[in-house]
Every structure is written in structure tokens, then in C-alpha cells.
Coordinates of C-alpha atoms and ligand atoms in Angstrom, one line a residue:
X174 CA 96.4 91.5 113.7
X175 CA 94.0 92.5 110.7
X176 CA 95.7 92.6 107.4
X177 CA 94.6 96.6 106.3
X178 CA 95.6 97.5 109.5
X179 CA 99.4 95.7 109.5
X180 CA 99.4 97.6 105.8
X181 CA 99.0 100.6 107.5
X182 CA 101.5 100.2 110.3
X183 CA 104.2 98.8 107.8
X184 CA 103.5 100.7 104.5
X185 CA 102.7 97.8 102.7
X186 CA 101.2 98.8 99.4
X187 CA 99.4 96.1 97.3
X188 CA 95.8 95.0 97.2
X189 CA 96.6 91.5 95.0
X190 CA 95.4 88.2 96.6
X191 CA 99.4 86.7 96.0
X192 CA 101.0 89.7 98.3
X193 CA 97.6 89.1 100.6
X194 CA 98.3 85.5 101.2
X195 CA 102.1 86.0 102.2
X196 CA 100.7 88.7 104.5
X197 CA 98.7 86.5 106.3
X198 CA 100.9 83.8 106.6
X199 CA 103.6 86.1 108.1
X200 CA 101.1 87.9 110.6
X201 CA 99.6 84.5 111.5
X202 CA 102.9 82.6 112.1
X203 CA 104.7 85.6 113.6
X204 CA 103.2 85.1 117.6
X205 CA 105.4 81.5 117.3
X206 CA 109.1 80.4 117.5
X207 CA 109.1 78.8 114.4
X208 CA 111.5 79.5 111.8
X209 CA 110.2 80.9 108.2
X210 CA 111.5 80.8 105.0
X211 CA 111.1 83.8 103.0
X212 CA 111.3 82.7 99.0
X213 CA 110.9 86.0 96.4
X214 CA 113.1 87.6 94.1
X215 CA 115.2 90.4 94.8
X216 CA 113.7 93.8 95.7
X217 CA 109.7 91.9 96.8
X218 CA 110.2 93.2 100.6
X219 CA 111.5 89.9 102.1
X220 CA 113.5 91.6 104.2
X221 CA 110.5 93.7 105.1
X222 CA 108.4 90.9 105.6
X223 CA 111.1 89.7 108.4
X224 CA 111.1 92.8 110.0
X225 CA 107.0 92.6 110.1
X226 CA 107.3 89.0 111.7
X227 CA 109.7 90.2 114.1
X228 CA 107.7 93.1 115.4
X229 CA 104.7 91.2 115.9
X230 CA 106.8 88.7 117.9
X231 CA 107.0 88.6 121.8
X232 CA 110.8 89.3 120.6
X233 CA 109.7 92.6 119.6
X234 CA 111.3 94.3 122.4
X235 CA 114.5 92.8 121.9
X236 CA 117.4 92.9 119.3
X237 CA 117.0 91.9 115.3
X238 CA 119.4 91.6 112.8
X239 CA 119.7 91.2 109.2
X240 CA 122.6 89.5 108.0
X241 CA 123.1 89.2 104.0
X242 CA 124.8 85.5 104.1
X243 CA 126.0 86.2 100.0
X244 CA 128.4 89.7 101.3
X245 CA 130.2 88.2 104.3
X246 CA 133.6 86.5 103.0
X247 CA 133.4 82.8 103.7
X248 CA 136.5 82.9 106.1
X249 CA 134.7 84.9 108.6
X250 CA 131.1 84.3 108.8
X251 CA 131.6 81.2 111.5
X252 CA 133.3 83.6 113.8
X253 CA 130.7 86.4 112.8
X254 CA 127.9 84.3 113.5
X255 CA 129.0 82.3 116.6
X256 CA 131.6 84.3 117.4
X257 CA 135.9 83.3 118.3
X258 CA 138.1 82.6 120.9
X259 CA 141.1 84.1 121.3
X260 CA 144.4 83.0 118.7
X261 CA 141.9 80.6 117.3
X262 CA 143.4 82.2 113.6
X263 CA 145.4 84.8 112.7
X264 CA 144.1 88.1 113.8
X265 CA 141.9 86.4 116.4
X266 CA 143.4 88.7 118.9
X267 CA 140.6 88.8 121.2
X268 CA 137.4 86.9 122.1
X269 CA 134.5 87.8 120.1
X270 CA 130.7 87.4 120.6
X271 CA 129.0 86.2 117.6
X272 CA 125.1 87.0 116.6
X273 CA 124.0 84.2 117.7
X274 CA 125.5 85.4 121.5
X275 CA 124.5 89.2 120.9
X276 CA 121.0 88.7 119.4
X277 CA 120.4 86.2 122.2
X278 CA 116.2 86.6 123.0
X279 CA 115.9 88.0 119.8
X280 CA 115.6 87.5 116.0
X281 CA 117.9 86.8 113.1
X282 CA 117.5 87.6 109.2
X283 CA 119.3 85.4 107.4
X284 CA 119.3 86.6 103.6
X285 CA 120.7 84.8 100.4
X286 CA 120.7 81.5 102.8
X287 CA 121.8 79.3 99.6
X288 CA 125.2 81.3 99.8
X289 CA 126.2 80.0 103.4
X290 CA 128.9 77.6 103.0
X291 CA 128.2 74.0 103.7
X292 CA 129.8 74.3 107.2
X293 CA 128.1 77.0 108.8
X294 CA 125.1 75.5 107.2
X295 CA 125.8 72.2 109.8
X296 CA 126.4 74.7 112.5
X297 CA 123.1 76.6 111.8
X298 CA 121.2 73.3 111.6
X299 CA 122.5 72.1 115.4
X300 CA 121.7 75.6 117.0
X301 CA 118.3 75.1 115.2
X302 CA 117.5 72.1 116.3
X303 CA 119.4 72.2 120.0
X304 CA 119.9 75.9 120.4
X305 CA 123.5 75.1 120.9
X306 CA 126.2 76.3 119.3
X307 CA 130.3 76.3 119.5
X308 CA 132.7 79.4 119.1
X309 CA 135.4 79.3 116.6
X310 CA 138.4 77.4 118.3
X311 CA 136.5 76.8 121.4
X312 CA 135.7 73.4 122.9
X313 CA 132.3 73.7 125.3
X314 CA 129.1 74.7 123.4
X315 CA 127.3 77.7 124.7
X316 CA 123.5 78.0 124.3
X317 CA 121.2 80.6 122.8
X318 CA 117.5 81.1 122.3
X319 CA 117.5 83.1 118.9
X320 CA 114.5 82.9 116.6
X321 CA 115.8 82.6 112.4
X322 CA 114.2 84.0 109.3
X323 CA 115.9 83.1 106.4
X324 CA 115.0 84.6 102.8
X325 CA 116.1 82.9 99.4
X326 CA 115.9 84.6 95.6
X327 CA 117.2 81.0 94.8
X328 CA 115.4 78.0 94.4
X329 CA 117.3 76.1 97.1
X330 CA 116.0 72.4 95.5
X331 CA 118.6 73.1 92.6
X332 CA 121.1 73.7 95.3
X333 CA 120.5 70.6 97.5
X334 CA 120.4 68.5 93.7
X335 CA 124.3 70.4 93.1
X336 CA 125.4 69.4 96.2
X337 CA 125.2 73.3 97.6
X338 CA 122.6 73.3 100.0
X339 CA 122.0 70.5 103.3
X340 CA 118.7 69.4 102.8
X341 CA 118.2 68.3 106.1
X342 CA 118.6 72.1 106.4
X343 CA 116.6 73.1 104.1
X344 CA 113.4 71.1 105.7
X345 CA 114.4 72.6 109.0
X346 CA 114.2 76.0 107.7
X347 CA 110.8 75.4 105.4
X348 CA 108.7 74.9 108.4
X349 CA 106.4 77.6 107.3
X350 CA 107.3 78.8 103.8
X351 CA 106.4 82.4 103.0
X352 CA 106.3 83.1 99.0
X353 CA 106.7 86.9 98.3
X354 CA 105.4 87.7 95.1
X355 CA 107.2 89.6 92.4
X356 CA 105.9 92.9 91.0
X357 CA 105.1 91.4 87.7
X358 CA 102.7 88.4 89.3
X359 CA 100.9 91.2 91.0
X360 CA 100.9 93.9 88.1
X361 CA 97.7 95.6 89.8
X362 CA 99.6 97.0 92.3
X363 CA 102.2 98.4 90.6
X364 CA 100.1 101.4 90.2
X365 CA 99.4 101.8 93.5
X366 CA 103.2 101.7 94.6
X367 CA 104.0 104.3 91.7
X368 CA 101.6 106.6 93.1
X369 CA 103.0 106.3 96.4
X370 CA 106.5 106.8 95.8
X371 CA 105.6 109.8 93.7
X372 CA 104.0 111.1 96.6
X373 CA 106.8 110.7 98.8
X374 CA 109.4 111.9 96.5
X375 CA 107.5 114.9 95.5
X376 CA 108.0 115.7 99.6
X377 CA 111.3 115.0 99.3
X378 CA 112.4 117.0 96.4
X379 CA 109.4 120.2 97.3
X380 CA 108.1 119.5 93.9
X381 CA 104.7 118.6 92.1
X382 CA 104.0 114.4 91.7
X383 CA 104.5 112.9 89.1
X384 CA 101.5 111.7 87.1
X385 CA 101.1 109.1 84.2
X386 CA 99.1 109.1 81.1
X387 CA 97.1 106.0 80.2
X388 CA 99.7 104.3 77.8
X389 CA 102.3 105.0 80.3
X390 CA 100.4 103.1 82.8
X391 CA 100.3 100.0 80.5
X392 CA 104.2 100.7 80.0
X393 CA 104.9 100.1 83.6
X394 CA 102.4 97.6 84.2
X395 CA 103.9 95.4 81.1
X396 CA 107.5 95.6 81.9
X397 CA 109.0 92.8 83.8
X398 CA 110.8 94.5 86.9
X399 CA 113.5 92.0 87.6
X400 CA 114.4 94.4 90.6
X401 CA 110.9 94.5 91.4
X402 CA 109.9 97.6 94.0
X403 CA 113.1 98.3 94.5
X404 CA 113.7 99.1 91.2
X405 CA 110.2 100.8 90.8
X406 CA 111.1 102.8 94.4
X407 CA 114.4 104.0 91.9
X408 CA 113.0 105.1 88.6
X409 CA 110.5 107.1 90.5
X410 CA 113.0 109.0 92.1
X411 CA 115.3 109.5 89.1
X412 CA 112.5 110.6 87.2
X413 CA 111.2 113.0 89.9
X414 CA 114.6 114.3 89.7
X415 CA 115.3 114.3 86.0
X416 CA 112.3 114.3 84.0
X417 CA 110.8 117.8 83.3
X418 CA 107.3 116.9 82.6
X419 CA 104.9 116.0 85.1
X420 CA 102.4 114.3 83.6
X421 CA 104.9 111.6 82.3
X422 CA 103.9 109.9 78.8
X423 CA 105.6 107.2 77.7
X424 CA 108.5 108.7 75.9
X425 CA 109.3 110.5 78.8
X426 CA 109.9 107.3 80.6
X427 CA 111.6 105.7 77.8
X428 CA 114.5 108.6 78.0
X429 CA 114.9 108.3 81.6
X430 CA 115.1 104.5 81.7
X431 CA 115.7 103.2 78.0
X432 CA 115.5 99.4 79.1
X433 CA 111.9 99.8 79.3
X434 CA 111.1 100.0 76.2
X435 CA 111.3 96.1 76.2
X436 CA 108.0 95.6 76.9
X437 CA 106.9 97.3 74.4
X438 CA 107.6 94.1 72.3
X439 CA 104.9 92.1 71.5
X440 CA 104.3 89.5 74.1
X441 CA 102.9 85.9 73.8
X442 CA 99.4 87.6 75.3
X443 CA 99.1 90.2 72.5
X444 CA 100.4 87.7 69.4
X445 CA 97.8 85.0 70.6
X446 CA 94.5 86.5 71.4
X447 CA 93.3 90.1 71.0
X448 CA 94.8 92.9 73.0
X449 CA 92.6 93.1 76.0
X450 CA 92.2 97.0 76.2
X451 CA 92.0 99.4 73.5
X452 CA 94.8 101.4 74.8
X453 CA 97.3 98.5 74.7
X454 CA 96.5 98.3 71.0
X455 CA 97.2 101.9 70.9
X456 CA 100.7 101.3 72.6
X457 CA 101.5 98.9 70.3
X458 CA 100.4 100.8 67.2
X459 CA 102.6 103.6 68.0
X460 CA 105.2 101.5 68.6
X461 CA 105.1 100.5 65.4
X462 CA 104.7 103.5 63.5
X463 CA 108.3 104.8 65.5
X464 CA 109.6 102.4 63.6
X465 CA 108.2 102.6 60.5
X466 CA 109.4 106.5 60.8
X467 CA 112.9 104.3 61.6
X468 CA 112.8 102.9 58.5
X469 CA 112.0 105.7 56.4
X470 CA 114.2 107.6 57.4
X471 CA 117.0 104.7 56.7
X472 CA 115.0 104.5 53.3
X473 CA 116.2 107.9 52.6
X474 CA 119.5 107.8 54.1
X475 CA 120.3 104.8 51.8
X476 CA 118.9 106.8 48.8
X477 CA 120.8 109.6 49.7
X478 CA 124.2 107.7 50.0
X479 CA 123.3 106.2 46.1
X480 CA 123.4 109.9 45.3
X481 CA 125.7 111.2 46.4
X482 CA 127.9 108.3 45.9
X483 CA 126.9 108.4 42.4
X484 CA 125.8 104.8 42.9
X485 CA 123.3 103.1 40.7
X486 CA 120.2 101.1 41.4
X487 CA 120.5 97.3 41.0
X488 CA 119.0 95.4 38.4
X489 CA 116.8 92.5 38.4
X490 CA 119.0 88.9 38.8
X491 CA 122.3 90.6 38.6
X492 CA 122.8 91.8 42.4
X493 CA 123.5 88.1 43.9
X494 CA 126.5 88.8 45.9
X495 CA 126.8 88.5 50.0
X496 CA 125.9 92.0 50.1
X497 CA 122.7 91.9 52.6
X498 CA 121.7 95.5 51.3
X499 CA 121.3 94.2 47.8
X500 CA 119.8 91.1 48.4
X501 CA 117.4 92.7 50.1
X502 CA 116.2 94.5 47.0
X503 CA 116.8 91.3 45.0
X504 CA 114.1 89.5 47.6
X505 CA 111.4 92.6 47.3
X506 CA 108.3 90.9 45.7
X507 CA 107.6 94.0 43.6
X508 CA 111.3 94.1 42.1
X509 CA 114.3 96.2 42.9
X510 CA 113.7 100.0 40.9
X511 CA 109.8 99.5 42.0
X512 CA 110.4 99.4 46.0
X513 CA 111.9 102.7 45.8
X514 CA 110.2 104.2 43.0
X515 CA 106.6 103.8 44.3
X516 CA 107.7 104.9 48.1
X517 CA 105.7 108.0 48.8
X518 CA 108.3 108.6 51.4
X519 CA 110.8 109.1 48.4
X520 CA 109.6 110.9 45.7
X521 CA 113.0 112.3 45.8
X522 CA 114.6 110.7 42.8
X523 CA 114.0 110.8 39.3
X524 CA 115.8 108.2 37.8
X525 CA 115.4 109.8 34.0
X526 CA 116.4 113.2 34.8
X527 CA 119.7 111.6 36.3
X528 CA 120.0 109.7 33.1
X529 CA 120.8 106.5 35.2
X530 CA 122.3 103.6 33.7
X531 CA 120.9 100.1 34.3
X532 CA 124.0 98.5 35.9
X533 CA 123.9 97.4 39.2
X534 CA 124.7 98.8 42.4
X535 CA 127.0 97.3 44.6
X536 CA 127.3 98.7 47.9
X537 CA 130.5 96.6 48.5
X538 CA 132.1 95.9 51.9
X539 CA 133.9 99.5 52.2
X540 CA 130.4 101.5 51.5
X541 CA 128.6 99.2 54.0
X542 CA 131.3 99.9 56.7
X543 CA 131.1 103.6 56.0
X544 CA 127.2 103.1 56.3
X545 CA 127.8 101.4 60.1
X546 CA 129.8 104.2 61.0
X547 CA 127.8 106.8 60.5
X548 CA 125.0 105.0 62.3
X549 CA 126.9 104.5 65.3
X550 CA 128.2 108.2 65.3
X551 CA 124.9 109.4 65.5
X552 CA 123.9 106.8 68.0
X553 CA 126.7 108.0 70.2
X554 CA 126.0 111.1 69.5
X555 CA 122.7 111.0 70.8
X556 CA 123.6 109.0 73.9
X557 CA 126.4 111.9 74.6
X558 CA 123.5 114.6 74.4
X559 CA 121.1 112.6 76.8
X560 CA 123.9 111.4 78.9
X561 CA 125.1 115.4 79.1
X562 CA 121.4 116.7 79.9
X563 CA 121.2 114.7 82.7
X564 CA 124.2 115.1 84.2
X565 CA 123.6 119.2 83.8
X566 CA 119.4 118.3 85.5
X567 CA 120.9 116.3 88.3
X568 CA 123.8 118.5 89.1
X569 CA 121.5 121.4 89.0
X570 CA 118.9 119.4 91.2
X571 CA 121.3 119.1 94.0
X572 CA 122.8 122.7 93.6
X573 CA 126.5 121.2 92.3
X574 CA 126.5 118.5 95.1
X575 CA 128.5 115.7 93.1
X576 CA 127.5 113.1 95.8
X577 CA 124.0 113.5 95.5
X578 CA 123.8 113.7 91.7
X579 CA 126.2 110.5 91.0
X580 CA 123.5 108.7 93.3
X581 CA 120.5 109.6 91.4
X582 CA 122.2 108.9 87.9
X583 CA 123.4 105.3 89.7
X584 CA 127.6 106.5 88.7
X585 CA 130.0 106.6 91.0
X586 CA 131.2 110.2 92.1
X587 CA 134.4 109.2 90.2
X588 CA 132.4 108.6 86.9
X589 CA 130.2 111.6 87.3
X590 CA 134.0 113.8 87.9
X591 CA 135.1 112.1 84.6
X592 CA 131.9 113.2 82.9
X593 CA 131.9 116.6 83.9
X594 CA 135.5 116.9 82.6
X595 CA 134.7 115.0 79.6
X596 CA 131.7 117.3 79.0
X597 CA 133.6 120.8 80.3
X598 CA 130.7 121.1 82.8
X599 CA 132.9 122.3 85.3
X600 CA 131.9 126.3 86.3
Ligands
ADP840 N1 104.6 96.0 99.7 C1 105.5 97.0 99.7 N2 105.0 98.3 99.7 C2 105.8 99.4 99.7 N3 107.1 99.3 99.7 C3 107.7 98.0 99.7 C4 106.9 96.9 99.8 N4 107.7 95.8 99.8 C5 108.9 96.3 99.8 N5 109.0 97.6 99.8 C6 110.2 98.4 99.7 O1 110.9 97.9 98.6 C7 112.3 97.9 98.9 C8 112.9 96.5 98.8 O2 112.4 95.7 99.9 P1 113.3 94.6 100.6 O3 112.6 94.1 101.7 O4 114.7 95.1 100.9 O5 113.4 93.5 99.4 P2 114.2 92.1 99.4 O6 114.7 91.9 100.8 O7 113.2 91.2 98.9 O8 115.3 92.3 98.4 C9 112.4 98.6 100.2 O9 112.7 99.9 100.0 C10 111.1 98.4 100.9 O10 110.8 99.4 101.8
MG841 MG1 117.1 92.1 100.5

């Protein structure tokens, strides 16, 4: 099968050589029996990618399953996977078919392999290698003809060196290794995938796509995704539900999904050679005139508090104390009245018409706690307000459903039922 057209059929979006490759490999390898390991982090589409191997199989016709080897307790996923005989534990009350007896002709997703305990691992490697296979508490072996994918967002070689992982097993699985790459080795595409999601979530929710300015773009494109298109499938649909604008900027992202603003940092790339693009310059600049704005505005919140206070300014070489306020005038190359005097931001204070003294200010330990708490008011204060608007844009999204609107905000329904009582949202 061509590659475009295997795109097509599976809604695989991505145009970068990495996700290319792992396409290829899959497509070619899927016609055979062998058995695949899918390495990748969580959220690239390994599971996907087994589905795509399987369908392309001679199997295709008969069953596949995905089993998640990290969610099934370790007490039961023998008898899940090879099934039990009857009294062979407590609450064996039956017989019981395992997968390997159900899925028989078929195909088998094994994810989060390096969670399997170290017994079904043996088990696993015989059926592998002899396609036989014992029921819990059962003597004769029964056979099987069941092709396995396993998938990994471990590196198994630190499990074999800890004593976690057979490697025997671990060769028997990697006959034909399959690297999925994650969204930020394949940044390119993450446009693409944006667009698409918008596209469908736009049908979901009858409303306009969203769009993204230029610098918005770069903001996606730069942050690291450690839940990769899964993630990137989620903030599209909470910001299709809960963002107002459109044609998001990057602001409008920022509110929705705070942690983003991380890449906004200044990377290894941008400290160590010229920004590529003029518009990642731009980012950066306004970046950092936010928080010069920050700092002004603390600027005159601390001149403010002298005032009011009644507080003084401090004096050259008589502020050494643990105070880091004060010591961070005492370390100001142009000396402590200067920094505030000559601020343009602060023309506020006229230290002659007060008829200051020149004894130093001390902002001891009570004024700086009183300082933090105000701070964090307001921070909480502005978390409640964003936190509130939300809830009232999802809740009004979904016409009062609470179901549908915990989902979207990722709450549980019995967070979302605290909020709205904590809020008085209730009609
Ligand atoms: N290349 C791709 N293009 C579009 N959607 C994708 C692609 N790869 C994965 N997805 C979607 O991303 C989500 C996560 O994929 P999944 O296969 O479950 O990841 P994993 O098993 O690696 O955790 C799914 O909703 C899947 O449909
Ligand atoms: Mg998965």
C-alpha cells in the first residue's frame, strides 16, 4: 500500500520524514507474522499504528485487541491473558477463555509491555516462540496462532539493566522495531494536526474553526507536548469550547492552557545563535516587555507600600540586613534613592515635598509577609475569576449538562458540583 493513500484511509496527519519512516515500516511489515515493537511516547498513535498493521494483515478479518498491560492488576492478567480453570484461586468459579484463546487467528496489542510482570513475561515468551500456552491451574498446554504488537513509552534496556524486563523477551519482541515519533521531533506537523482537529471540532460543536495568528503558531510549534496529539487533540477542543475568539493570538491560548506559556522561555536555540524568524524574535520581545510591565507595576506597588507605610528610603551602606528587598537596592549600581528617583515609571514621589528623613528603610520580616500576602490574594483572586468564567462558558456550552462540561474543563463532575456551589452558579 502507498503511503498518501494509507494517510488517507487511517487519518494520519503528518508530512515529516520521522512519522514517514515509521509509516513505511509498519505498512511494509504488516503482510507478515512477525511481531513489532512499537517504541514512542504517550499520545504519538502507537496504538493507532497497531491498528494500521492489523488491518493491512491477512488477520484483518478477524478479532484484535488492545490490552493496556500497566491497568490490569498483576493478580489477574495470567488468567486474563491465558485464561483459568475452574477453583484454580479464589473466585475462579468457572472456566475462563483467555485472549490468547478468544483472539485465536487474530491480533494482539500489547501496550505498556515493560509493566507485565516477570511471569507472564515467561509465559508470553513460550507462546511466542511455540504458540503454546497453559491456562491458570491447568496441566496440558493448549495452542494458539495469535499475532503480538507490543508498544513501550519506556526504554525497556533500563528495564532489562533493573532486573524488570526478560531480555530474551525483549529480542523476541524487537524483531522489527517501529519508532513513533513525538510531536516535538516533528514540529512541522503540528500545524497541520491543529488545523485538522479544528476542523472537526468546529463540526462537532456547529461553530466557526479556530484560526491562529503567526506568533501563536510559533507558540504551539515551540512547546514541548509531553502528551503529544493527544494532548494537542484536547486543547483544541477545550479551546473550541471555551475560547471566544476565533482567530486565537497567543494570549488567548495562554488563558485556556497556562502551562504553555513555558516555551515561551528562552531556549538553548534562541540563547546561542540568532532567532531564525523574525516573528520568533517578536515572541520573545513581547514576552519580555509582559514582564517588564510585571515589574513596574511591582515597582510601584513597593513605592506605594513606603507611603503609605510611612516608610523611608534606605541609605547608602546602612541597609545590610537579610532583608532581600533592601539588599536589592543596596546592590543597584546607580545607588538606592537613584533607582527609584530616575524611573520614568515613578515619577510619583517627591522626596522633598514629603520632607523625608535619610534613615533607612527596613521592610522587616512582618512588612515582607504582608507584601506575600497580598500577592497571593490577588493571584487567587485572579485564578477564582478565570476558573469561574470557564466554568459559566462550558456550562453554557453544553446547555447546564454537568457531565459534558466537567469533561471539557478535565474535573470530575464532583469537582465541577463543588465549584458551582462554591461559586453560587446554581440557577
Ligand atoms: N498521525 C496522526 N494524525 C492524526 N491523529 C493521530 C495521529 N496519531 C495519533 N492520532 C490520534 O492521537 C490520539 C492518541 O493516539 P494513540 O494511538 O492512542 O497514542 P498512544 O497509543 O501512543 O498513546 C488518538 O486520538 C489518535 O487518533
Ligand atoms: Mg495508548
Amino acid at each position: 500500500m502507498e503511503l498518501q493513500s494509507a494517510k488517507q484511509r487511517f487519518g494520519i496527519i503528518g508530512q515529516s520524514d520521522s512519522l514517514n519512516r515509521a509509516l513505511a515500516t509498519a505498512i511494509r511489515v504488516s503482510p507478515t507474522d512477525l511481531t513489532v515493537l512499537i517504541q514512542g511516547e504517550s499520545g504519538v498513535g502507537k496504538e493507532v499504528f497497531s491498528r494500521i498493521i492489523h488491518d493491512l494483515s491477512k488477520r484483518k478479518h478477524e478479532p484484535f485487541i488492545a490490552i493496556n498491560c500497566g491497568a490490569i492488576p498483576e493478580g489477574t492478567i495470567n488468567s486474563e491473558l491465558f485464561g483459568h480453570e475452574k477453583g484454580s484461586f479464589t473466585g475462579a468459579i468457572g472456566d475462563r477463555k483467555g485472549y490468547f484463546e478468544t483472539v485465536n487467528g487474530g491480533t494482539i496489542f500489547l501496550d505498556e509491555i515493560g509493566e507485565m510482570p516477570l511471569d507472564t513475561q515467561a509465559y508470553l515468551l513460550r507462546v511466542l516462540e511455540t504458540g503454546e500456552f497453559i491456562r491458570v491451574g491447568a496441566s496440558k498446554s493448549l495452542t494458539t496462532d495469535v499475532r503480538v504488537i507490543a508498544a513501550t513509552n519506556i526504554n525497556l534496556e533500563e528495564y532489562i539493566k533493573k532486573g524488570k524486563f526478560r531480555e530474551d523477551l525483549y529480542y523476541r519482541l524487537n524483531t522489527v522495531p517501529i519508532k513513533v515519533p513525538s510531536l516535538y521531533e516533528r514540529q512541522e506537523d503540528t500545524i497541520m494536526l491543529f488545523r485538522k482537529f479544528a476542523r472537526d471540532f468546529a463540526e462537532k460543536y456547529k461553530t466557526n474553526s479556530l484560526q491562529l495568528t503567526d506568533n501563536a503558531k510559533i507558540l504551539l510549534k515551540r512547546y514541548r507536548w509531553p502528551g503529544n496529539i493527544r494532548e494537542l487533540k484536547n486543547l483544541v477542543e477545550q479551546l473550541s469550547v471555551l475560547s471566544d475568539e476565533k482567530n486565537l493570538d497567543v494570549m488567548d491560548i495562554i488563558d485556556i492552557a497556562p502551562h504553555l506559556a513555558q516555551s515561551m522561555l528562552p531556549s538553548k536555540s534562541l540563547s546561542d545563535k540568532i532567532p531564525e524568524s523574525m516573528s520568533e524574535r517578536d515572541v520573545f520581545y513581547n514576552f519580555l516587555i509582559d514582564m517588564k510591565r510585571d515589574i513596574s507595576q511591582l515597582k510601584t506597588f513597593v513605592t506605594q507600600l513606603i507611603s503609605t507605610n510611612k516608610l523611608e528610603f534606605p541609605q547608602e551602606g546602612e541597609t545590610k540586613s537579610y532583608n532581600p528587598i533592601a539588599s536589592y537596592y543596596n546592590d543597584t549600581p546607580l545607588g538606592k534613592n537613584v533607582a527609584f528617583q530616575k524611573d520614568e515609571y515613578l515619577p510619583l514621589y517627591d522626596e522633598e515635598e514629603k520632607g523625608l528623613s535619610t534613615k533607612p528603610i527596613l521592610l522587616d520580616k512582618y512588612q515582607i509577609d504582608s507584601y506575600q500576602k497580598v500577592e497571593i490574594v490577588e493571584d487567587n483572586l485572579k485564578l477564582e475569576d478565570m476558573e469561574k468564567g470557564m466554568i459559566i462558558k462550558a456550562l453554557k456550552k453544553f446547555a447546564g449538562k454537568r457531565k459534558e462540561a466537567a469533561e471539557i474543563l478535565g474535573i470530575s463532575e464532583r469537582t465541577l458540583y463543588r465549584k458551582i456551589k462554591q461559586f453560587d452558579l446554581e440557577e
